[in-house]
Coordinates of C-alpha atoms and ligand atoms in Angstrom, one line a residue:
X494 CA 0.0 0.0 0.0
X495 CA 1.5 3.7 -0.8
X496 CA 2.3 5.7 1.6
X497 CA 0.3 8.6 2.5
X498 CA 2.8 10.8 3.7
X499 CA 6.7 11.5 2.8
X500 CA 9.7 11.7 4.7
X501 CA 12.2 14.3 4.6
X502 CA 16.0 14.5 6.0
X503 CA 18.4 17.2 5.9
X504 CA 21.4 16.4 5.2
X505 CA 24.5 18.4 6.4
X506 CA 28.1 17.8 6.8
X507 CA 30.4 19.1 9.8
X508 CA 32.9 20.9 7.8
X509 CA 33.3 24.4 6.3
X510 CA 31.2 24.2 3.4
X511 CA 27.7 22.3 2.3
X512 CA 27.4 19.5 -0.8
X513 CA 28.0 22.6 -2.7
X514 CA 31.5 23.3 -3.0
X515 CA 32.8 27.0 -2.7
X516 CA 29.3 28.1 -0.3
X517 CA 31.5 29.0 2.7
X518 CA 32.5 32.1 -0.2
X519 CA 29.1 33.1 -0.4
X520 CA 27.6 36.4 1.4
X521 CA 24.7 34.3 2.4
X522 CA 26.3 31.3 4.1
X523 CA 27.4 31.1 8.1
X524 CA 29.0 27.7 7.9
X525 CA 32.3 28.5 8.5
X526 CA 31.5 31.3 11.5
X527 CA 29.6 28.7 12.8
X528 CA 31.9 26.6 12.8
X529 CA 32.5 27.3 16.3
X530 CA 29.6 28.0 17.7
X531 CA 27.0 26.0 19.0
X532 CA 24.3 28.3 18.5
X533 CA 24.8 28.3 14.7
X534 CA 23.9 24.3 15.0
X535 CA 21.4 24.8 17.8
X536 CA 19.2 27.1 15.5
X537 CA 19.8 25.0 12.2
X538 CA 18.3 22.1 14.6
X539 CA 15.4 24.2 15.8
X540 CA 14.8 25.5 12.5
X541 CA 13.9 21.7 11.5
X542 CA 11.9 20.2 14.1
X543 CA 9.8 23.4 13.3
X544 CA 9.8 22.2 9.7
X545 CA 8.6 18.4 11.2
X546 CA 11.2 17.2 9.7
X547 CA 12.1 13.4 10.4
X548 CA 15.9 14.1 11.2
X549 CA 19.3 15.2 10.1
X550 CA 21.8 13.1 8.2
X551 CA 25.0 14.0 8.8
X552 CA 27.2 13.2 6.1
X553 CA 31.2 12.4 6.6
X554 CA 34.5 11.5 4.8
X555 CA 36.7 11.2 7.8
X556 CA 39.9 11.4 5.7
X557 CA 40.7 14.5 3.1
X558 CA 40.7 13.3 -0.3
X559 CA 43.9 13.1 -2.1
X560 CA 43.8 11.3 -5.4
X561 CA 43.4 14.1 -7.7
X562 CA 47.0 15.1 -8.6
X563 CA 47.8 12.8 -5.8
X564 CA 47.8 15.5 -3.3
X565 CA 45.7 17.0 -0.7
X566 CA 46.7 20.6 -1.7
X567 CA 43.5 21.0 -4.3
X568 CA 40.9 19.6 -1.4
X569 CA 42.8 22.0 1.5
X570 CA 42.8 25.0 -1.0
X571 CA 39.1 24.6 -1.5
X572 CA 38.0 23.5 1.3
X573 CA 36.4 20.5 -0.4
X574 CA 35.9 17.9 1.8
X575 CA 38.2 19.9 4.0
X576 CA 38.3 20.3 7.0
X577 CA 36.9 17.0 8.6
X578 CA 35.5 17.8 11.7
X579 CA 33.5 15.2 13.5
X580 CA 30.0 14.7 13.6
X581 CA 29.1 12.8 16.4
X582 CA 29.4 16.1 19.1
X583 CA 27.3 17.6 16.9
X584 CA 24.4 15.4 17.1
X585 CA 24.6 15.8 21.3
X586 CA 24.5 19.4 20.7
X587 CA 21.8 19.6 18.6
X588 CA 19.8 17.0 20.1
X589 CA 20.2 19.3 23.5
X590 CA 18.2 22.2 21.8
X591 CA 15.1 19.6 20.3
X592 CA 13.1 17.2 21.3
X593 CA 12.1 15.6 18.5
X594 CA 14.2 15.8 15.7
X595 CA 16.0 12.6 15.0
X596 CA 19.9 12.5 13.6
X597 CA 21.5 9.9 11.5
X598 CA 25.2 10.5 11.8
X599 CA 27.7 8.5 9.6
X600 CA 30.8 6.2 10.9
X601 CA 32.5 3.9 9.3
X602 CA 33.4 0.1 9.8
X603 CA 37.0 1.0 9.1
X604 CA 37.7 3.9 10.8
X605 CA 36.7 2.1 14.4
X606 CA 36.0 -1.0 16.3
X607 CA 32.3 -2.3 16.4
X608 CA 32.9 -1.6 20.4
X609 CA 34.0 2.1 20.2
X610 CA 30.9 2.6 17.7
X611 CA 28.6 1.0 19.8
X612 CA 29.4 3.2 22.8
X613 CA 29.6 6.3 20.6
X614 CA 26.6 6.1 19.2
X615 CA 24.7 3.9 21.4
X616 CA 25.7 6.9 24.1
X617 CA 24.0 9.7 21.7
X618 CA 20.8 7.5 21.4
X619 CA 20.7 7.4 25.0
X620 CA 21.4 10.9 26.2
X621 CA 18.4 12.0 23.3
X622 CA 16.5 9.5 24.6
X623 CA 15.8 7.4 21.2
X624 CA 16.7 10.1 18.2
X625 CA 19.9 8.4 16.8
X626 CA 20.6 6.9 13.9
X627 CA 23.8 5.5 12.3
X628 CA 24.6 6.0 8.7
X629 CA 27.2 2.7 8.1
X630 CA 29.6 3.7 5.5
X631 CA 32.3 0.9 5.1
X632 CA 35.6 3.4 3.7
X633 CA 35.7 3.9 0.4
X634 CA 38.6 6.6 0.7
X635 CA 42.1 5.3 0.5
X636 CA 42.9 8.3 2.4
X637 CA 40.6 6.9 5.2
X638 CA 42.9 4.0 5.5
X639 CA 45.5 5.9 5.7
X640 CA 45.1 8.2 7.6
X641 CA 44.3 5.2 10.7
X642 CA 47.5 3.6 9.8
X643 CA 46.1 0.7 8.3
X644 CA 48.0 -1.0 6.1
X645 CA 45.6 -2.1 3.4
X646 CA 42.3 -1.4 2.1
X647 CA 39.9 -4.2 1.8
X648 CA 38.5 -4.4 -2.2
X649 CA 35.2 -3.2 -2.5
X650 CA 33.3 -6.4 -2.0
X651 CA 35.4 -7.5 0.5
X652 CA 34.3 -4.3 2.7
X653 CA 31.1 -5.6 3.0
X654 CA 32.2 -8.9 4.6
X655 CA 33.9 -7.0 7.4
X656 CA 30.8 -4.8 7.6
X657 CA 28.7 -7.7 8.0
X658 CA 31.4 -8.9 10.8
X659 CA 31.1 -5.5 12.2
X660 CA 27.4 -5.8 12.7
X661 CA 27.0 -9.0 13.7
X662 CA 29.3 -7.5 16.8
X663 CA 27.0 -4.5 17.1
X664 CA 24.0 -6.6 17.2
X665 CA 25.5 -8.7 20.2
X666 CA 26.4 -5.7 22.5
X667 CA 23.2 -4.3 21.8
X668 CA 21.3 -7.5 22.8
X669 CA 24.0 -8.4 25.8
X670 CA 21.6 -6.4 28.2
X671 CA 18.0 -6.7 28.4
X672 CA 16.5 -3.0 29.7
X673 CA 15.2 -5.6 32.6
X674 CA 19.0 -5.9 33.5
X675 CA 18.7 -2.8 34.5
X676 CA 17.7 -3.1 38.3
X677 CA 19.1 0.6 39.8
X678 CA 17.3 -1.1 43.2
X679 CA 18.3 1.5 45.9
X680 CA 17.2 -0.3 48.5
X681 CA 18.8 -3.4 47.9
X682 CA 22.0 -1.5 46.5
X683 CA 22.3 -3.9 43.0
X684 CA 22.3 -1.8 40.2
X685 CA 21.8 -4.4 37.5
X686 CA 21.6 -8.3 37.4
X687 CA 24.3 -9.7 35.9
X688 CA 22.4 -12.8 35.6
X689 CA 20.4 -11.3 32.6
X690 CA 23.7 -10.1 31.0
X691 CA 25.2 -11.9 27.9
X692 CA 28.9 -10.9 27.7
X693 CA 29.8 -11.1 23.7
X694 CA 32.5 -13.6 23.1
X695 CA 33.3 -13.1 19.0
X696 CA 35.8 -13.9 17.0
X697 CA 35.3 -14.1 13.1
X698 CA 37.5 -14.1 10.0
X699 CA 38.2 -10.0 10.2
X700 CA 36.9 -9.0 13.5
X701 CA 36.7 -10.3 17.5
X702 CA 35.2 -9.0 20.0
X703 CA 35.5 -9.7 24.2
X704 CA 33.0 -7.6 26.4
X705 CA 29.8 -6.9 27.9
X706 CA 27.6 -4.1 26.5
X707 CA 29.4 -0.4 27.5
X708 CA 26.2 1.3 27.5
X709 CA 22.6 1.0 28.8
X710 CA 20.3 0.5 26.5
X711 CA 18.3 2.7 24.5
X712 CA 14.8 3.4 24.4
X713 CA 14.6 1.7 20.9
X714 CA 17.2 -1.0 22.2
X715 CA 19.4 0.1 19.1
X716 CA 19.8 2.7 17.1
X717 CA 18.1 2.9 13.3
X718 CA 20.4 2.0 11.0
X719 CA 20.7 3.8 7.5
X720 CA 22.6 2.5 4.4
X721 CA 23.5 3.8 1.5
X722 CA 25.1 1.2 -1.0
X723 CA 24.3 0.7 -4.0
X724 CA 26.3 -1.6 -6.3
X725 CA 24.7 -5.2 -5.9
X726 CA 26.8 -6.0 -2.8
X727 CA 26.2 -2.5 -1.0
X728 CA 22.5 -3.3 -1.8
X729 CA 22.4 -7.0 -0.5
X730 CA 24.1 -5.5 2.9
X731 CA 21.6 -2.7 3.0
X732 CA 18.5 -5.0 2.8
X733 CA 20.4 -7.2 5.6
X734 CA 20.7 -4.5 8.0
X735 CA 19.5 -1.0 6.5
X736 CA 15.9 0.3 7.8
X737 CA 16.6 3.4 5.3
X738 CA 18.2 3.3 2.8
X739 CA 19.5 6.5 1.1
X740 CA 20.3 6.9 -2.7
X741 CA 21.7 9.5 -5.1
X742 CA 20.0 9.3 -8.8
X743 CA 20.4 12.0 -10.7
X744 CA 17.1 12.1 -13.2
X745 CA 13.7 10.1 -12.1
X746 CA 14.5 7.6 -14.7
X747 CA 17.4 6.5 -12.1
X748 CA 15.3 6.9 -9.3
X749 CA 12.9 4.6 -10.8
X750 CA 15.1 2.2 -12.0
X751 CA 16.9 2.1 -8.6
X752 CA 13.2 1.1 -6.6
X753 CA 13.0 -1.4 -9.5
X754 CA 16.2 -3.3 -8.7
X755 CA 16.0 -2.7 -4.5
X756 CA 12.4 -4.4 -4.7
X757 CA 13.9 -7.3 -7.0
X758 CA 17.0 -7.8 -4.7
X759 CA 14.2 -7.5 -1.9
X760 CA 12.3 -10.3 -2.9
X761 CA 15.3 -12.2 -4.3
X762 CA 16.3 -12.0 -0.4
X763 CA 12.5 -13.0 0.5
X764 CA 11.8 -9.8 2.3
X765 CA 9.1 -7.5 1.8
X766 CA 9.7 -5.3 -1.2
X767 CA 8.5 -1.9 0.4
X768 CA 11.9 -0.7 1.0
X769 CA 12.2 2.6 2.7
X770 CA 14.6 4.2 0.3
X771 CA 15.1 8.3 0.8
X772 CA 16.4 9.6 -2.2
X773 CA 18.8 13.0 -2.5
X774 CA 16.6 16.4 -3.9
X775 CA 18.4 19.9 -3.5
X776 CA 16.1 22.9 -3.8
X777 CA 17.2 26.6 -5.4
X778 CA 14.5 28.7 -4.9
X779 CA 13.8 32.3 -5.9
X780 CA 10.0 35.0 -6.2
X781 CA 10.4 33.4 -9.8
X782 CA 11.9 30.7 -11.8
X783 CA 14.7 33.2 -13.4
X784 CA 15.6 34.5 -10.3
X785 CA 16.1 30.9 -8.9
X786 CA 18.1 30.0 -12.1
X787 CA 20.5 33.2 -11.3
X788 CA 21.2 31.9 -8.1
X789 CA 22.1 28.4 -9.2
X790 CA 24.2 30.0 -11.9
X791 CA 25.9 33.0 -9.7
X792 CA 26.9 29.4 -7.1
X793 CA 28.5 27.5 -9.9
X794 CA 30.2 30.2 -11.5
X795 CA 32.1 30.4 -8.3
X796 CA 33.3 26.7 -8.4
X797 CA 37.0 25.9 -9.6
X798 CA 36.9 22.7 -11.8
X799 CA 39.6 21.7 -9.4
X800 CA 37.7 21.7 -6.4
X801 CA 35.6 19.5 -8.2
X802 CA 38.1 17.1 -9.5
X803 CA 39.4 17.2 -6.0
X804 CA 36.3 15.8 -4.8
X805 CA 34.7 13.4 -7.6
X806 CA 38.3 11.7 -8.0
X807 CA 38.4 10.8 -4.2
X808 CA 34.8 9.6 -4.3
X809 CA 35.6 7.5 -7.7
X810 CA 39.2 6.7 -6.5
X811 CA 40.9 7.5 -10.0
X812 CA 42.9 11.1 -10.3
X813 CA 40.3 12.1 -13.2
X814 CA 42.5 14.8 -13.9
X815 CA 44.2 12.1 -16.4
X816 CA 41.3 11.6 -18.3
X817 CA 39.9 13.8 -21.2
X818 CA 37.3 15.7 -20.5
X819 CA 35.3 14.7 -23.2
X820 CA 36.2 10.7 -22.5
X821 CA 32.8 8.9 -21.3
X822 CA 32.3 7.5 -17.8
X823 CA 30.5 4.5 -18.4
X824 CA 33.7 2.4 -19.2
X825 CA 35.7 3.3 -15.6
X826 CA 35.6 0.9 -12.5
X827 CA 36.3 1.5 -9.0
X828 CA 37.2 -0.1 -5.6
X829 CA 35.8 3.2 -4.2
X830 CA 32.1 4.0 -4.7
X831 CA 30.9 1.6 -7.4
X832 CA 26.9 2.9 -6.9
X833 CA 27.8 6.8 -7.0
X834 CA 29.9 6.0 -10.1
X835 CA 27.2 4.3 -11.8
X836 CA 24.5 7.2 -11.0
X837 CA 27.2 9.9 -11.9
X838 CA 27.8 8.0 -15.8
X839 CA 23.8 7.6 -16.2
X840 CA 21.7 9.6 -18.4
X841 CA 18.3 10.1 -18.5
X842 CA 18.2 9.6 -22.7
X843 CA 21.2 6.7 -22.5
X844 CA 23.5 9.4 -23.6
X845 CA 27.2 9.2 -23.0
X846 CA 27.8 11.0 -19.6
X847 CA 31.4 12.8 -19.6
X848 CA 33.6 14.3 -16.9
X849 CA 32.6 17.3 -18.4
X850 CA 28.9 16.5 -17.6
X851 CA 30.1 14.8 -14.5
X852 CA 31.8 17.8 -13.1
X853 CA 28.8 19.8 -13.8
X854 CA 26.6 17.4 -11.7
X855 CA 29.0 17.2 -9.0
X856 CA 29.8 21.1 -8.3
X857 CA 27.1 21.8 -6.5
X858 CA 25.3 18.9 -5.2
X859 CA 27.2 15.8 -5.3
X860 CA 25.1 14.6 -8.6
X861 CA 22.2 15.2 -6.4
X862 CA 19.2 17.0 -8.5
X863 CA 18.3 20.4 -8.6
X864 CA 14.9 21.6 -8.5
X865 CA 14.9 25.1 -9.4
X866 CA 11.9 27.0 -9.2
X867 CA 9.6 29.0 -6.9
X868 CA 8.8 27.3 -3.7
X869 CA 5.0 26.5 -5.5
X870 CA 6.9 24.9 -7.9
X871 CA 9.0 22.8 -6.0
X872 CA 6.7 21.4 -3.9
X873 CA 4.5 19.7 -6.8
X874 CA 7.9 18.7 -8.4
X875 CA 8.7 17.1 -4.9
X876 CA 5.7 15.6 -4.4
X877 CA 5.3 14.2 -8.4
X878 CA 8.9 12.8 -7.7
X879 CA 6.9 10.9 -4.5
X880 CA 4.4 9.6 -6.5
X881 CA 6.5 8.8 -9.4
X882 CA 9.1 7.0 -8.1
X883 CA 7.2 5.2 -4.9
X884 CA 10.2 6.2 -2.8
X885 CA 9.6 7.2 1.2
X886 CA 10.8 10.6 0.8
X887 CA 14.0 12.8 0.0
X888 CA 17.2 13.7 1.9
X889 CA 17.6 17.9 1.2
X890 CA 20.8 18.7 0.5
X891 CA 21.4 22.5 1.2
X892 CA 23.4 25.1 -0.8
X893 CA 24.6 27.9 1.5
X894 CA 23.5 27.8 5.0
X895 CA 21.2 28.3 7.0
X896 CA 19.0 30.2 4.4
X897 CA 18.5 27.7 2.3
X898 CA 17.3 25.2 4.9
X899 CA 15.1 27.8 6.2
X900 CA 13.4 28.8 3.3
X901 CA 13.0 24.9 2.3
X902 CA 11.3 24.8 6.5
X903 CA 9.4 28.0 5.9
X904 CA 8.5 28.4 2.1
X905 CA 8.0 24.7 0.8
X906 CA 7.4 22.5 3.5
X907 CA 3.8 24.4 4.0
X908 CA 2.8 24.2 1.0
X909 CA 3.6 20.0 1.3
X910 CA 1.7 20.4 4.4
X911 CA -1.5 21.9 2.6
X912 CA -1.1 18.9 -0.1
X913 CA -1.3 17.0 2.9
X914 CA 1.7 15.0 1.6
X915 CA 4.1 15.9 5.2
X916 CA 3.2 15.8 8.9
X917 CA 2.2 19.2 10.6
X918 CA 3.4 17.4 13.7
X919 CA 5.4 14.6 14.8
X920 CA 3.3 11.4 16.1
X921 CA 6.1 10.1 18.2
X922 CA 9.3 10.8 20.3
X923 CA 12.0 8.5 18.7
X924 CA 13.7 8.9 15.3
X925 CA 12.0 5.0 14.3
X926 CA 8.6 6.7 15.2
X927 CA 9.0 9.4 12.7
X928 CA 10.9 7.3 10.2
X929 CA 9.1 3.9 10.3
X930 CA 5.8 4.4 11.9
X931 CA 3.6 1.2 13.1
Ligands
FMN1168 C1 23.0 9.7 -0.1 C2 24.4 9.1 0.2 C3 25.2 9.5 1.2 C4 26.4 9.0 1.5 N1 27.1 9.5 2.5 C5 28.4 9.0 2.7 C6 29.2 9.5 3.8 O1 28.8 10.4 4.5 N2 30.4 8.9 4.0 C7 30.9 7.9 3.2 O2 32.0 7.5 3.4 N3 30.1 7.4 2.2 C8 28.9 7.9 1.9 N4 28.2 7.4 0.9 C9 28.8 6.3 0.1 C10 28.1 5.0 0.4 O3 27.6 4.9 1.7 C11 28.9 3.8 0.0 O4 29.9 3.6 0.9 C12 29.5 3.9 -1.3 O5 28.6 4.4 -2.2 C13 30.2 2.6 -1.8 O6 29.2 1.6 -1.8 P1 28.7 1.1 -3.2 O7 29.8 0.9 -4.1 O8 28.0 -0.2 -2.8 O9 27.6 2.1 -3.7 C14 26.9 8.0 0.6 C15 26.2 7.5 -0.5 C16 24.9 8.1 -0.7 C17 24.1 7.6 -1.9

């Protein structure tokens, strides 16, 4: 049965810019003042549980990207997928000025032990009393590996079998102890029954694991879990573990031929096929359509092709400045993301896709579409995308901020409202209410 209402996500990144390269330049962004300052976040966090919306997503490539021109000096001198700065305080900080709004942060099954990230994140669900999700990312970025002084990167396929290691892990802390372990009996001075605890005793191929559960648990015993995948293998792990699964298409045809192949893997894996799938939208708006146009033209213009090949080669994992501009996409393969290289080389009309076309795509939004318009307009383009595509909803990714995430909360998230397409208030208390309702 459709769904009668969407979701949406915001998605942000803790660094000095947005998805759109060069928006810490602008007049209009506060990024990189806010950079440190927690009221910057704080309002950005108010700003979208007013707006209902069902959480952040906070993005993150631990590691600065240094593949194009092998060097980090284009990615520093942009500040393109530079600086780094973590997420996770800022989901605690955030989650201290709402009470609703969910977050989905990012960490990777490379970058950390399935202890630390139960505890880290398992913490965060805690203190916001059920509004914390995890993105799991498994390190496409060389740099990544690096960076932690491991020696080797797994091959792409390979990730997946550590990340499915990783979780298996996860899944026993968060099981070791049952919320009635949890005896905090004053008068007989026992704070918990051990009796009901199941210390986690692992050891697999990649990954072992010795210890009882760090944490108490959550309200929702464990935390949502996101994915976003999508080469065959990153799609068989996100219908294992994923609740939401996030994708990037560029046109509707992609969109709709990604639902096609999630449901088919779905019931290949004999689950249900109504995957909850967000898919990436980034609103420009302006009064009218020309002056919405001028602003996605006057933020591109700004955009050095470097920073872009700084960015798109560490996400592909070739230096792309070796390749002819004018050389076609569709032939590469990578050990980095195989499903954002296949959505960057697709074309709506089976056209060739080249780096020129590429670069365009990935300048401002990560090959994320634009939908450029008045706010009237795009809200029926967001909600014919909805209906189109049977998706459960979009993550918005921003251009400078905070403006454009306020004008999404105040100028088009009303009008869904009035379609009757988006909540006008949240039902529950805990990011899984908001995101996968009973
Ligand atoms: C919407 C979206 C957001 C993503 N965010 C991150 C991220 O924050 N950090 C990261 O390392 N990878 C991120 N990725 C990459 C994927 O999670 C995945 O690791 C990558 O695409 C490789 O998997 P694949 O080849 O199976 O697609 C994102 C992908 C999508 C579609």
């Amino acid at each position: 049965m459709a769904a009668t209402q969407m979701h949406l996500m915001q998605m942000l990144i803790h660094s000095a810019g947005t998805h759109t390269l060069m928006s810490w330049a602008d007049p209009a962004d506060l990024q990189l003042a806010g950079l440190r300052d927690f009221a910057y976040w704080q309002d950005l966090a108010r700003t979208l549980e007013r707006g209902c919306f069902d959480a952040v997503f906070f993005a993150d490539s631990p590691a600065t990207h240094g593949v194009y021109q092998d060097s980090v000096v284009p990615s520093m001198t942009y500040g393109a997928s530079w600086p780094n700065h973590d997420p996770m305080p800022l989901v605690a900080i955030m989650a201290a000025a709402t009470t609703k709004l969910g977050f989905g942060v990012t960490l990777s099954t490379s970058g950390t032990t399935p202890y630390l990230a139960t505890r880290r994140i398992t913490t965060l669900d805690y203190l916001s009393r059920g509004r914390v999700g995890w993105n799991i990312v498994t390190g496409f970025s060389a740099a990544e590996h690096r960076a932690n002084g491991l020696a080797t990167q797994l091959a792409h396929d390979e990730r997946y079998d550590w990340a499915d290691e990783f979780m298996e892990i996860c899944y026993r802390l968060w099981d070791s102890v049952p919320p009635a372990a949890i005896l905090a009996d004053a008068a007989a001075g026992r704070f918990a029954d051990p009796a009901q605890i199941t210390p986690v005793d692992y050891e697999g191929r990649y990954l072992r694991c010795k210890a009882v559960a760090p944490v108490l648990p959550a309200p929702s015993g464990r935390p949502v879990l996101f994915q976003a995948g999508s080469s065959g293998r990153g799609m068989q792990f996100a219908l294992k573990h994923a609740e939401v699964v996030f994708a990037i298409q560029p046109h509707v045809a992609g969109m709709k031929k990604t639902m096609a192949q999630i449901r088919a893997a779905a019931r290949e894996a004999g689950q249900p096929e109504d995957v909850r799938l967000l898919f990436g939208l980034q609103p420009i708006l302006g009064g009218t359509e020309e002056e919405a146009r001028r602003r996605a033209d006057e933020l591109l213009e700004r955009i050095p092709l470097d920073a872009i090949l700084a960015r798109l080669s560490g996400v592909l994992g070739t230096d792309l400045g070796r390749l002819d501009p004018d050389a076609a996409l569709g032939e590469m393969d990578t050990q980095a993301s195989r499903g954002l290289l296949a959505a960057t080389a697709s074309s709506e009309d089976g056209r060739a896709v080249t780096l020129r076309d590429a670069a365009r795509r990935w300048a401002l939004s990560v090959a994320i579409p634009q939908l450029i318009g008045t706010p009237e307009q795009v809200a029926n383009r967001i909600e014919a995308i909805w209906r189109e595509t049977g998706c459960a909803g979009f993550n918005i990714s921003p251009t400078t901020s905070p403006d454009s995430v306020r004008d999404m909360v105040d100028q088009v998230v009303p009008l869904l409202q009035r379609k009757g397409v988006f909540r006008r208030e949240y039902a529950g208390d805990t990011l899984r209410d908001h995101l996968t309702p009973r």
